[in-house]
Short mmCIF file of C-alpha atoms in Angstrom, two decimals:
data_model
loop_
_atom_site.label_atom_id
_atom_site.label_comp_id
_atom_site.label_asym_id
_atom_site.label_seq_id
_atom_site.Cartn_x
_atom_site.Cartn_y
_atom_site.Cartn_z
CA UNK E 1 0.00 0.00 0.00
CA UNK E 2 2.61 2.46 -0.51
CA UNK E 3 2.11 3.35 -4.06
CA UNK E 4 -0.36 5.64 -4.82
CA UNK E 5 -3.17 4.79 -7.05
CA UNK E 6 -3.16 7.20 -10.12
CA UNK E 7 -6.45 8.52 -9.95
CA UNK E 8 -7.10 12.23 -7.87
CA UNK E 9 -9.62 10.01 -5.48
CA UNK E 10 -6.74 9.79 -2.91
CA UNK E 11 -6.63 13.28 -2.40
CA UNK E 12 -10.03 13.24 -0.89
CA UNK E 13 -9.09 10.64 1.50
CA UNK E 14 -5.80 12.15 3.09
CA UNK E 15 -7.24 12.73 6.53
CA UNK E 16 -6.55 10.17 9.66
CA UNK E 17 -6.08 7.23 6.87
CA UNK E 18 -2.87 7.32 6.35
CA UNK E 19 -2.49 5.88 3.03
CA UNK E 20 -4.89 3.07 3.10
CA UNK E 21 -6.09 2.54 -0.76
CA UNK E 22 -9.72 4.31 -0.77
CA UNK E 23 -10.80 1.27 -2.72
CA UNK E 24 -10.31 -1.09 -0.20
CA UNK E 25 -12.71 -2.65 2.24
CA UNK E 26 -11.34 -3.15 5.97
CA UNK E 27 -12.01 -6.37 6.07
CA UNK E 28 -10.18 -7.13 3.06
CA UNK E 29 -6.19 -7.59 3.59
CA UNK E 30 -5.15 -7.03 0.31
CA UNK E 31 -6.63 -5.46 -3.24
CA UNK E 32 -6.00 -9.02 -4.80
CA UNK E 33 -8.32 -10.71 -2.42
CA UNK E 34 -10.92 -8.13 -2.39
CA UNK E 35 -11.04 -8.31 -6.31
CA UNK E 36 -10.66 -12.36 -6.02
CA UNK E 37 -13.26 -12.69 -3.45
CA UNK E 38 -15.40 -9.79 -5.61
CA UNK E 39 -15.12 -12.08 -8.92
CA UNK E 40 -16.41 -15.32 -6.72
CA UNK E 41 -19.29 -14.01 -6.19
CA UNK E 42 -20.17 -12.67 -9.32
CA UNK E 43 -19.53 -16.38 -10.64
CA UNK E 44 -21.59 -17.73 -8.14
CA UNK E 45 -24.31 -15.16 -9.73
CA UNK E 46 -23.46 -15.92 -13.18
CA UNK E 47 -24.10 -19.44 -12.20
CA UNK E 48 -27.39 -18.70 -11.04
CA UNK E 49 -28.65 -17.26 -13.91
CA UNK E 50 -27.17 -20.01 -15.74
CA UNK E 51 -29.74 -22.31 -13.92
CA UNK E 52 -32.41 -19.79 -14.70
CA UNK E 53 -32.01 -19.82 -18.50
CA UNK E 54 -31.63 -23.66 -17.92
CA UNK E 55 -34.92 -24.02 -17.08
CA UNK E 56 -36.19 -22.03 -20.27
CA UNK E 57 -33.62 -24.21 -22.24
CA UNK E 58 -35.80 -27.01 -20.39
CA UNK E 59 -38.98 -26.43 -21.60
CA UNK E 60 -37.06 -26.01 -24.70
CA UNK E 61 -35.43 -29.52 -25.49
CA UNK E 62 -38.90 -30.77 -23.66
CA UNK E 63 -40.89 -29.61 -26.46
CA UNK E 64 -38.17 -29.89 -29.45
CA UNK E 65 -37.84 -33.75 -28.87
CA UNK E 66 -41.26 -34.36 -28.65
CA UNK E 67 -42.71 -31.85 -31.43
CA UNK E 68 -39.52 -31.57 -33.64
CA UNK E 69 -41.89 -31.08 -36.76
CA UNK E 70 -43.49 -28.18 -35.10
CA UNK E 71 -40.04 -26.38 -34.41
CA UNK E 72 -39.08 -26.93 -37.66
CA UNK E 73 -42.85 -25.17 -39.21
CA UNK E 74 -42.81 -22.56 -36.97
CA UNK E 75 -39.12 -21.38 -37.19
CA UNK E 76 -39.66 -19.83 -41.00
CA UNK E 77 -41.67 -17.21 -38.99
CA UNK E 78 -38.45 -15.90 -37.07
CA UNK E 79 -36.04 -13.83 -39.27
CA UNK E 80 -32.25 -15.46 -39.74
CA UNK E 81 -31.23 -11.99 -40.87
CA UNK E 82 -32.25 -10.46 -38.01
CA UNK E 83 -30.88 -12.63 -35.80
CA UNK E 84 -27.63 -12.90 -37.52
CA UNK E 85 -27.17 -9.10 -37.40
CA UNK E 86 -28.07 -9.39 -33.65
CA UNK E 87 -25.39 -12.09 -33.25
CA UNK E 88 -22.78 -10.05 -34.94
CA UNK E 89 -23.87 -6.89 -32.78
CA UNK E 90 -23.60 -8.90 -29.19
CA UNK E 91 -20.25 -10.38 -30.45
CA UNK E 92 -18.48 -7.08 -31.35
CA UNK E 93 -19.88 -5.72 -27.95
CA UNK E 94 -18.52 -8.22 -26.62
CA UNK E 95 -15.24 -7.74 -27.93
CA UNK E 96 -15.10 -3.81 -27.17
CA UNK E 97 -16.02 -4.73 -23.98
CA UNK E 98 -13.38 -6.83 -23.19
CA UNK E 99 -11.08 -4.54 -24.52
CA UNK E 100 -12.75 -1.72 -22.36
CA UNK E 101 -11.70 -4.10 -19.26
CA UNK E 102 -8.32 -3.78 -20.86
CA UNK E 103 -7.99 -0.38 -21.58
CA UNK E 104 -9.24 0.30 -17.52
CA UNK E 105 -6.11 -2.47 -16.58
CA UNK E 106 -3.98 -0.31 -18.46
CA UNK E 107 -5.44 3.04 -17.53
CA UNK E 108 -5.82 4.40 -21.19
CA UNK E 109 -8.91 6.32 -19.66
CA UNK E 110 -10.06 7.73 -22.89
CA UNK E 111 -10.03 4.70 -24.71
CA UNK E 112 -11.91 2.76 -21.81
CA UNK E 113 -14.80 5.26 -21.77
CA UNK E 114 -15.42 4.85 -25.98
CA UNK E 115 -14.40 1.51 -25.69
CA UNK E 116 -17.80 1.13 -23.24
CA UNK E 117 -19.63 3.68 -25.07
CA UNK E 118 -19.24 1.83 -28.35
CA UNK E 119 -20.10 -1.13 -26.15
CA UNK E 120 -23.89 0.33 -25.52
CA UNK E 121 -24.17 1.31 -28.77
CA UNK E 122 -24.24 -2.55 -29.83
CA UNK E 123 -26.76 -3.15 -26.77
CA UNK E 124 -29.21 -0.62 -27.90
CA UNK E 125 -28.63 -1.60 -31.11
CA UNK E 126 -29.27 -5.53 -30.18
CA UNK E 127 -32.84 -3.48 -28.61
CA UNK E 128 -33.52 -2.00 -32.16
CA UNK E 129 -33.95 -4.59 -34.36
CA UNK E 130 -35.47 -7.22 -31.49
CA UNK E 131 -38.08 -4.05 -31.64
CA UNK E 132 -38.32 -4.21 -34.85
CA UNK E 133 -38.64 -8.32 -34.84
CA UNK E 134 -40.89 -8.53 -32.07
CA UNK E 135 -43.16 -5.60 -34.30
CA UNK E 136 -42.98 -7.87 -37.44
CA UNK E 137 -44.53 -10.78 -35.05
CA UNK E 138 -47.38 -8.62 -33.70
CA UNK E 139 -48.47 -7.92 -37.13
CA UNK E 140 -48.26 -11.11 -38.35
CA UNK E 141 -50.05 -12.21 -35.51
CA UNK E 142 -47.91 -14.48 -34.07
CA UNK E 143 -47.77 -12.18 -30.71
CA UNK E 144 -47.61 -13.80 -26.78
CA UNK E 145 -50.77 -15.40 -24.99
CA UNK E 146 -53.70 -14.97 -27.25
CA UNK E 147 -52.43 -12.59 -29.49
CA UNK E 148 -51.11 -15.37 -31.44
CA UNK E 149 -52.89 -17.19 -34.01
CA UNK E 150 -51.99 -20.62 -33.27
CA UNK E 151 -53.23 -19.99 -29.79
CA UNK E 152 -56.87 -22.06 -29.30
CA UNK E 153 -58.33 -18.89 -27.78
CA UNK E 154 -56.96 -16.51 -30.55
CA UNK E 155 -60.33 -16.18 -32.01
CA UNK E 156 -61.93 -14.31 -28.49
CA UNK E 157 -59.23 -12.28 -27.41
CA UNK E 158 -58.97 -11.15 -31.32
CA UNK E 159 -62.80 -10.32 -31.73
CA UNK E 160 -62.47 -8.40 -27.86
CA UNK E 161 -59.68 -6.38 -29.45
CA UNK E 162 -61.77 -5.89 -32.69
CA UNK E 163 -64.92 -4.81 -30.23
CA UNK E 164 -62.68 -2.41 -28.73
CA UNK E 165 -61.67 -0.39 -31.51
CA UNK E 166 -64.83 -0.17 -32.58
CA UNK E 167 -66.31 1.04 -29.48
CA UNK E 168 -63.33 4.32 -29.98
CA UNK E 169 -64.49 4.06 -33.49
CA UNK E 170 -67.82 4.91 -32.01
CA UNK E 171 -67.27 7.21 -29.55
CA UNK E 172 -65.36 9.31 -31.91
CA UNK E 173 -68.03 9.21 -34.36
CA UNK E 174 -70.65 10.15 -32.10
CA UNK E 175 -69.04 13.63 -31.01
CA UNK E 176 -69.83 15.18 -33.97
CA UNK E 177 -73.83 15.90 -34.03
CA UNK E 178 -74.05 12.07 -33.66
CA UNK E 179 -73.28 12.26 -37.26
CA UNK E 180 -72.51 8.45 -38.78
CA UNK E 181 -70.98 8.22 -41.95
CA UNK E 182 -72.62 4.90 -42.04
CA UNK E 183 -69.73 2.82 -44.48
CA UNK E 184 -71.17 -0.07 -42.77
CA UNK E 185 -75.01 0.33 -41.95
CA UNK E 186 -74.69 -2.67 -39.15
CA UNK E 187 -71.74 -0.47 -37.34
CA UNK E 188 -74.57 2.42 -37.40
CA UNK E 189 -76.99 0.03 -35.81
CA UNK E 190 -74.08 -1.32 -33.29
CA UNK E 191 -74.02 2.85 -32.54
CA UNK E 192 -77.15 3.38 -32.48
CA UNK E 193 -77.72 0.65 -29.82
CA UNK E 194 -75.47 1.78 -27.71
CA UNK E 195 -76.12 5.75 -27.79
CA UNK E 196 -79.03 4.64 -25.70
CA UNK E 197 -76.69 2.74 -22.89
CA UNK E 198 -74.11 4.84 -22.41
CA UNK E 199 -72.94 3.10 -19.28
CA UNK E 200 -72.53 -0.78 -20.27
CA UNK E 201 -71.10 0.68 -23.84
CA UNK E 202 -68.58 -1.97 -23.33
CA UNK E 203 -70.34 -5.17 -22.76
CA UNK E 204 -72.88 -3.96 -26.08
CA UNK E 205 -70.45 -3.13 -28.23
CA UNK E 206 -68.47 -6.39 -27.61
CA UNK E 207 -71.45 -8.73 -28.92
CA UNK E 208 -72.34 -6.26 -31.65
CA UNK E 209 -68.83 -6.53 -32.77
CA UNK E 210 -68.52 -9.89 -31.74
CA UNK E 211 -72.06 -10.30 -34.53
CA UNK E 212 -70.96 -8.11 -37.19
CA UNK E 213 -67.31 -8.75 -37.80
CA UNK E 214 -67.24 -12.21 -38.64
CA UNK E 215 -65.89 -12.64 -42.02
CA UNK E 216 -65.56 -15.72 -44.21
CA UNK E 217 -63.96 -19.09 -42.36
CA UNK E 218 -60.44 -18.89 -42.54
CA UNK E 219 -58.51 -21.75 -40.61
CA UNK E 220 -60.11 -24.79 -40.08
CA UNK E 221 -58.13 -26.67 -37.20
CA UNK E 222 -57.91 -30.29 -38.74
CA UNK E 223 -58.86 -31.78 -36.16
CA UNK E 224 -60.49 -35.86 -36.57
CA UNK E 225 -59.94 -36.57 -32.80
CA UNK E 226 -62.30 -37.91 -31.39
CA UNK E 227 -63.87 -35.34 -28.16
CA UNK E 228 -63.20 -37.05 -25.63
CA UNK E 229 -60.89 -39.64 -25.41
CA UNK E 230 -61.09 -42.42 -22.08
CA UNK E 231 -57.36 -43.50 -20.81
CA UNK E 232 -56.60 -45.23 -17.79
CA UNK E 233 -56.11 -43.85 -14.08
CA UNK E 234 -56.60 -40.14 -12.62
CA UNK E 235 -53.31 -38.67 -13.95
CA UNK E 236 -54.58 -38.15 -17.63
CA UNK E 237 -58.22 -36.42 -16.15
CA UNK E 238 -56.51 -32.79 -17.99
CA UNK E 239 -53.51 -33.11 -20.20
CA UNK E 240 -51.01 -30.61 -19.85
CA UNK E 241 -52.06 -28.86 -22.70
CA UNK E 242 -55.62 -29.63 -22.30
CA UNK E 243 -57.41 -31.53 -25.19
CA UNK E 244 -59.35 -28.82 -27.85
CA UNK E 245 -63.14 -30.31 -27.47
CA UNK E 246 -64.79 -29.09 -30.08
CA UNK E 247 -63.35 -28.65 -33.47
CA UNK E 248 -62.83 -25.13 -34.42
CA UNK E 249 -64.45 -24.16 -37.37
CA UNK E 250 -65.19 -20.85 -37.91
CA UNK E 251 -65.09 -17.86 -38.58
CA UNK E 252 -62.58 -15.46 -37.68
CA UNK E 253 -63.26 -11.15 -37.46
CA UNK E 254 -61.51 -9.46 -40.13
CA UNK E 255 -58.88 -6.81 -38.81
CA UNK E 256 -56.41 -4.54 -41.11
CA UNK E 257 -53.33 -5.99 -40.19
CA UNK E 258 -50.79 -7.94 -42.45
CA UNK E 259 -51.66 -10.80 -44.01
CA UNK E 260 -51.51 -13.79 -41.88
CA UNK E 261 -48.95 -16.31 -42.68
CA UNK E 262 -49.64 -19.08 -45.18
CA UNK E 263 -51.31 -21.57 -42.98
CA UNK E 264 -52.16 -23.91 -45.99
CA UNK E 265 -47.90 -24.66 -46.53
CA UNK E 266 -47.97 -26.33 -43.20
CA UNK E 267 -46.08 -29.27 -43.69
CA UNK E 268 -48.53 -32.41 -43.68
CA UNK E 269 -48.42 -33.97 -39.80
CA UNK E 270 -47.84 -30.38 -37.72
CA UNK E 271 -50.66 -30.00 -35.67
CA UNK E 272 -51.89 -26.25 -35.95
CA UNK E 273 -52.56 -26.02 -32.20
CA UNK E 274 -49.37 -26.64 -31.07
CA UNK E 275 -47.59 -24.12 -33.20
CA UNK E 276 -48.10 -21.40 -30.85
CA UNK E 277 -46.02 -23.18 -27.99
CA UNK E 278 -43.34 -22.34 -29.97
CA UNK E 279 -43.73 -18.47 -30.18
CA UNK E 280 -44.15 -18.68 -26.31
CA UNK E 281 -41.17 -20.48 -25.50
CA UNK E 282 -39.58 -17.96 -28.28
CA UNK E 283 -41.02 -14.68 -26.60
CA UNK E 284 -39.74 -16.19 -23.20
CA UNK E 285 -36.25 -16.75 -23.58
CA UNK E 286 -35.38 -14.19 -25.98
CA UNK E 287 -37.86 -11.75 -23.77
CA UNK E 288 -35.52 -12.64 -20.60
CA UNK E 289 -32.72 -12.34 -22.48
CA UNK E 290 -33.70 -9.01 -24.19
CA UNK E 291 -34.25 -8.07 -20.01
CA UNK E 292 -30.61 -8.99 -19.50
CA UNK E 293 -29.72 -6.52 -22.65
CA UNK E 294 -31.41 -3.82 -20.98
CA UNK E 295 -29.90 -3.83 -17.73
CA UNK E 296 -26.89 -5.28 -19.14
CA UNK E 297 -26.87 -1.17 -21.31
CA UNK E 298 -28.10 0.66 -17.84
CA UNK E 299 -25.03 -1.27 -16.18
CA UNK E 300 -22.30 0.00 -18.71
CA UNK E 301 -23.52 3.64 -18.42
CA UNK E 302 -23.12 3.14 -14.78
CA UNK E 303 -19.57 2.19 -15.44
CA UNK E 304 -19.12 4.78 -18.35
CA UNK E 305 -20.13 7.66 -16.37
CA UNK E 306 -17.72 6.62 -12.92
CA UNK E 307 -14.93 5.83 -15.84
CA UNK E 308 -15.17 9.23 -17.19
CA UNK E 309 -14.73 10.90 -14.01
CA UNK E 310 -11.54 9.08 -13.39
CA UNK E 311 -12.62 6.23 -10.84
CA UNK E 312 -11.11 3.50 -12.59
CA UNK E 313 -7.65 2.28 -13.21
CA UNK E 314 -5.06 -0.51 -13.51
CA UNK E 315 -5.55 -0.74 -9.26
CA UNK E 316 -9.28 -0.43 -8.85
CA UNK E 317 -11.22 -1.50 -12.10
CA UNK E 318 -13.18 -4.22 -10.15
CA UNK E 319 -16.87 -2.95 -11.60
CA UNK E 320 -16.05 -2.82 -15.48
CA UNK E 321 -14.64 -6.65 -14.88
CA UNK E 322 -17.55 -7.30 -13.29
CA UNK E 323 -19.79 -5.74 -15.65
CA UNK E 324 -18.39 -6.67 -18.62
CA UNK E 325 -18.45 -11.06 -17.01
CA UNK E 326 -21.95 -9.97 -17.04
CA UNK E 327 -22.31 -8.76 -20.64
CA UNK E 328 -20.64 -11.77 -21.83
CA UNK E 329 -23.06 -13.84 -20.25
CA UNK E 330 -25.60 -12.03 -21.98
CA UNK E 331 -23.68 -12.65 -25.14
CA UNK E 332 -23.19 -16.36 -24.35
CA UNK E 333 -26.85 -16.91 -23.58
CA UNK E 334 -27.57 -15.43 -27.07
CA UNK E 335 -24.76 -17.59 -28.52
CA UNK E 336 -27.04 -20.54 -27.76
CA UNK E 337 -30.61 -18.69 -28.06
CA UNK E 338 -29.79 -17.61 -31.82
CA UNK E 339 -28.98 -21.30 -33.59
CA UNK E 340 -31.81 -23.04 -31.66
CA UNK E 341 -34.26 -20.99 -32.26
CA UNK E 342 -33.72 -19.53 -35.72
CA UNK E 343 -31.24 -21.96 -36.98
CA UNK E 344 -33.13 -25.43 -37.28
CA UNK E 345 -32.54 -27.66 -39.93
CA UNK I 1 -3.31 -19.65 -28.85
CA UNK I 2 0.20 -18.69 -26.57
CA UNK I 3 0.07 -16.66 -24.34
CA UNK I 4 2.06 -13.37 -25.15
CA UNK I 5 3.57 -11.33 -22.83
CA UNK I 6 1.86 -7.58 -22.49
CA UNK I 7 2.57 -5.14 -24.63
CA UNK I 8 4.87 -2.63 -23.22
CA UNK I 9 2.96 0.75 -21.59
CA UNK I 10 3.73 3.76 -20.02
CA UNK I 11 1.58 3.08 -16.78
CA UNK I 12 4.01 2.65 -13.93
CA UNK I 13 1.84 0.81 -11.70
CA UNK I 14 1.29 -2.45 -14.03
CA UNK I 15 4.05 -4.13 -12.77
CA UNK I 16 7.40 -5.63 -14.26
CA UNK I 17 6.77 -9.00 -13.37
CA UNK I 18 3.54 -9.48 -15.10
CA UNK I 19 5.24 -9.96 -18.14
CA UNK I 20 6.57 -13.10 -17.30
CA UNK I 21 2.93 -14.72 -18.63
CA UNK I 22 1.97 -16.25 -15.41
CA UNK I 23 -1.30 -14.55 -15.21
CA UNK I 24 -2.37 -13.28 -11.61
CA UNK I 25 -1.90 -16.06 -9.69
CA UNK I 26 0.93 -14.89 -7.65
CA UNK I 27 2.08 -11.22 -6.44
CA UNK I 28 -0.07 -10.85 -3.05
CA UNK I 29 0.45 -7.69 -1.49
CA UNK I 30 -0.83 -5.81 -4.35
CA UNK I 31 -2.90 -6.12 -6.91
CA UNK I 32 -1.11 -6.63 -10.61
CA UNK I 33 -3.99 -7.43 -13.14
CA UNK I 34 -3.45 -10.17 -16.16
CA UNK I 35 -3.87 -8.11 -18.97
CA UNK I 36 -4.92 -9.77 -22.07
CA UNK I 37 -3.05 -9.25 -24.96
CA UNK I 38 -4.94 -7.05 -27.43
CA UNK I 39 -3.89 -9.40 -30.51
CA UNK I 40 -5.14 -12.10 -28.55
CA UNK I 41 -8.75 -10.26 -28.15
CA UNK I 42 -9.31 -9.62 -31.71
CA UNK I 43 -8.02 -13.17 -32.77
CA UNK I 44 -10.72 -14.63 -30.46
CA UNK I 45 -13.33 -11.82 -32.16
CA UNK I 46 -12.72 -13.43 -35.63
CA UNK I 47 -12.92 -16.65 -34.80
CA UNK I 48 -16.29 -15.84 -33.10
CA UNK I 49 -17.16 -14.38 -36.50
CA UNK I 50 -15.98 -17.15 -38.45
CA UNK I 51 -18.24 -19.67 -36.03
CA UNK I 52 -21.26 -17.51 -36.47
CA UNK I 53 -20.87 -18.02 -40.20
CA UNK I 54 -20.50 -21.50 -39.90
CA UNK I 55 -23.49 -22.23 -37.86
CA UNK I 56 -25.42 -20.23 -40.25
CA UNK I 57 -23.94 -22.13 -43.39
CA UNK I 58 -24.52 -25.38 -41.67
CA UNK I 59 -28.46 -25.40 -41.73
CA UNK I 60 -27.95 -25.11 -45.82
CA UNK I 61 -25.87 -28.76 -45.09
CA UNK I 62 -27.91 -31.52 -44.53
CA UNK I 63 -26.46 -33.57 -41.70
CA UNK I 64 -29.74 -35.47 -40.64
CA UNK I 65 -30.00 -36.05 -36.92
CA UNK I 66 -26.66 -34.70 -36.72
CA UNK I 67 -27.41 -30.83 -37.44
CA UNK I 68 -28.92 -29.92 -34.15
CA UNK I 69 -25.58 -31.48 -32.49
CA UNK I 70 -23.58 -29.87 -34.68
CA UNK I 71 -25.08 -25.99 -34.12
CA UNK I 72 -24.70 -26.73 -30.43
CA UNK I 73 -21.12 -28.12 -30.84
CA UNK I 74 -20.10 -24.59 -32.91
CA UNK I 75 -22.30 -22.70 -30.06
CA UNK I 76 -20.08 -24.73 -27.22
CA UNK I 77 -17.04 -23.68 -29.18
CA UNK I 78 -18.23 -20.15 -29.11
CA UNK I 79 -18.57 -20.35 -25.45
CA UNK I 80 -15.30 -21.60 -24.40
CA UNK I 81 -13.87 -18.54 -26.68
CA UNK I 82 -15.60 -16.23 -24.86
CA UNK I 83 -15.54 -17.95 -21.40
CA UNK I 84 -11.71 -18.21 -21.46
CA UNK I 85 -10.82 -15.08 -23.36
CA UNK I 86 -13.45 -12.46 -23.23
CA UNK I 87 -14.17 -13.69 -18.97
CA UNK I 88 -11.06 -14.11 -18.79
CA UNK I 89 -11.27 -17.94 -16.65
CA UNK I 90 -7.96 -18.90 -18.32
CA UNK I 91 -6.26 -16.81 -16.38
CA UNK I 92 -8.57 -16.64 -13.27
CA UNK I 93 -8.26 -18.89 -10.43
CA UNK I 94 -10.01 -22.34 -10.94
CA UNK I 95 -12.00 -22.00 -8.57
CA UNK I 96 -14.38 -19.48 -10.62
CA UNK I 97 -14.42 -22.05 -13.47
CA UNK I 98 -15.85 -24.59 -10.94
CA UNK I 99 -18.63 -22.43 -10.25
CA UNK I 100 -19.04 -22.43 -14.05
CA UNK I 101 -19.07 -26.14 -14.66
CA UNK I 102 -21.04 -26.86 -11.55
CA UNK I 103 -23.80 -24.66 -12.73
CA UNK I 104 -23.37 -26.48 -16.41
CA UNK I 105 -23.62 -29.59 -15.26
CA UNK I 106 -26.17 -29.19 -13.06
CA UNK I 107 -28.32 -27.93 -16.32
CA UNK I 108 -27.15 -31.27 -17.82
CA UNK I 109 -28.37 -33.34 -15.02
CA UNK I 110 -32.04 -30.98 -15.06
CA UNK I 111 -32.14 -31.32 -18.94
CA UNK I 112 -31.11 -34.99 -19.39
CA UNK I 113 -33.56 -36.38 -16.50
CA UNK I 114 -36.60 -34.37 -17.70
CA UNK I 115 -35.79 -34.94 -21.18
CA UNK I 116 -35.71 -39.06 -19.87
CA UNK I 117 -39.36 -38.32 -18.36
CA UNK I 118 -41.17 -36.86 -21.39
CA UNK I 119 -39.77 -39.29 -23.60
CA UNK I 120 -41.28 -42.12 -21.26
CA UNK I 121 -44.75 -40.33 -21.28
CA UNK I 122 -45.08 -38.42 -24.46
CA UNK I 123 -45.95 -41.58 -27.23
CA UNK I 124 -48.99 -42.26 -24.25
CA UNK I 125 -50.05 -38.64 -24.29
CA UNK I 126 -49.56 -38.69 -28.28
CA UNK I 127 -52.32 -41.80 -28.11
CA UNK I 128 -54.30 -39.66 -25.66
CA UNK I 129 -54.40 -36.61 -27.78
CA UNK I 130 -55.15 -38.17 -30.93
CA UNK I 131 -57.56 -40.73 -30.26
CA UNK I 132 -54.89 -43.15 -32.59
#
């Protein structure tokens, strides 16, 4: 501890202490164990979220070596460009990072600070096109929960959605003079009804909606199983997925949105209802992951800002280590996220 | 790869003895950071390049069974770069790349067992679902 540590944070810390490093705990005996013991545990935390994306990798190999046919329909949906550029992006970060961690060993401070800015710049540009990606889903309707078309209850949550925009259509309509440029005469009856119940608008407009806006069938879920089917013992009384009862046949609200993907080209033998499993495990782990991204950027510009002010150098650069084993991980997670998921042969 | 000695600085404080390519594992009282030789960081950067290239490329290939092995084998390979290099565990003490494998293989053991399971139940649930 006699050498002084380069940066101007000694000065602050000349009183009574002599010239114990500011940087160092008490309980700590020497820098090196107090950055040893510092890297432990971020291992140890590393390893935990490890075991976190295991389980997501889980569900993943669960439903891959049972349903490989459906992985390998509903994978055209994700974009290989996009998720190559993504790869690329999280690799160079990657990189600059670890060069940032350098640069802070070798206290090139200028260099460390655009070394981590550039370093952000691939996060948030990882951020952009997942936008963009997760956009391109929503409109082709392959969204989370319900909002995706596979899903068995697609067809209510997508007529509730349809109800509600025509209840603003409504209401907007009404303000002038209650003046209805009737393109559709039912919609004027749907308003028409409702002027009079102001207060249970909702509930109204959802059947009227729910009546008016069903279009020609569109999907018919092959479906020959039988309803019900009778096995053995207590354990199969509700499947894990639960068993569709009636075969859907119907007809589905027209919306405006993009054209919905070509369900016809279905490869023979891929069961329509199980397609959407996919885009949830999808939205999952690269929704997590996208999580990690985000605090992974607020992390750096944590680091950034204390860099530029001088806090870090070759004998106190403990956070930008730490932060950048993080943003690996992020990167290694998304090393393994981009071939199984968009990559399947 | 070798591992080079650092590239001479001006910083007084990163120590002499450092460049005898031991890594950190020695020099107690103060704290002397491995630093990884910047040739070294953008060889590793390529070949992560190259390996993202080739596990695109590969779906083109048709290697039956085999491709989904292969993709994770060029994915492992990516991790180990970055897991040595980029965090640095080549250098580190082992004891940070036993948390690392203990947390791997414990995913093995969670993955293999429950993949076991399903395989046991799914052709019954298959029956079930289908009525065949």
């Amino acid at each position: 501890m006699n050498q002084q540590p380069p940066s101007h944070r000694d000065d602050a810390h000349g009183d009574g202490h002599g010239h114990h490093d500011p940087n160092l705990a008490h309980h700590f005996d020497t820098p090196r164990q107090q950055f040893d013991a510092a890297k432990v545990g971020m291992w140890v935390f590393l390893a935990t979220e490890i075991l976190m994306f295991g389980g997501l990798f889980c569900a993943y190999a669960v439903w891959r070596s049972n349903h490989p046919e459906v992985f390998l329909a509903a994978h055209h949906e994700l974009s290989i460009p996009k998720g190559l550029i993504n790869t690329i992006l999280l690799i160079t970060s990657s990189f600059t990072m670890a060069w940032a961690v350098r640069a802070a060993q070798l206290n090139q401070q200028r260099l460390m600070v655009i070394l981590l800015s550039l370093t952000m710049a691939g996060g948030c540009g990882f951020l952009v096109v997942k936008y963009f990606e997760y956009e391109e889903k929503y409109d082709h309707r392959l969204w989370v929960g319900v909002g995706n078309l596979f899903n068995p209850a697609y067809e209510d949550a997508e007529a509730d959605e349809q109800a509600e925009e025509d209840a603003q259509q409504q209401e907007q309509q009404a303000e002038p003079d209650g003046d209805v440029n009737g393109e559709n005469a039912e919609a004027a009856d749907a308003d028409d009804e409702n002027a009079n119940d102001q207060d249970a608008e909702g509930a109204e407009n959802e059947e009227a909606a729910d009546e008016q806006q069903r279009g020609p069938p569109v999907i018919r879920f092959d479906d020959d199983a039988p309803d019900v089917v009778e096995l053995d013992g207590p354990m199969w009384g509700t499947g894990p997925q639960g068993v569709r009862e009636e075969v859907l046949e119907g007809e589905r609200p027209r919306t405006e949105r993009a054209p919905k993907p070509d369900i016809d080209a279905l490869p023979a033998g891929v069961k329509e209802k199980r397609l959407h499993q996919f885009f949830q495990i999808y939205f999952l782990m690269t929704g997590l992951h996208t999580l990690h991204v985000i605090i992974g950027i607020g992390l750096i510009l944590w680091i950034t800002l204390r860099g530029a002010a001088g806090a870090f150098g070759p004998r106190y650069y403990t956070p930008v280590d730490l932060v950048g084993l993080y943003w690996h991980l992020v990167d290694l997670i998304w090393i393994f996220l981009f071939p199984l998921l968009y990559l399947i042969h | 790869m070798s591992h080079r000695p650092p590239p001479p600085h001006t910083d007084p404080h990163a120590s002499p003895h450092e460049g005898e390519g031991h890594g950190g594992s020695h020099g107690d009282d103060d704290h002397h950071p491995h630093v990884v030789p910047l040739r070294l960081l953008v060889g590793v950067f390529v070949a992560l390049l190259f390996l993202t290239w080739a596990t695109v490329a590969i779906v083109e290939v048709d290697l039956g069974a085999f491709n989904v092995w292969a993709a994770l084998l060029i994915a492992f390979a990516k991790a180990v770069l970055v897991a040595l290099y980029f965090m640095h565990l080549r250098w580190d003490s082992p004891y940070n790349s036993l948390v690392l494998i203990a947390a791997l293989l414990f995913v093995v053991l969670f993955l293999g067992i429950t993949i076991v399971d399903t395989l046991q139940y799914q052709p019954r649930l298959d029956i079930w679902q289908t009525g065949n």
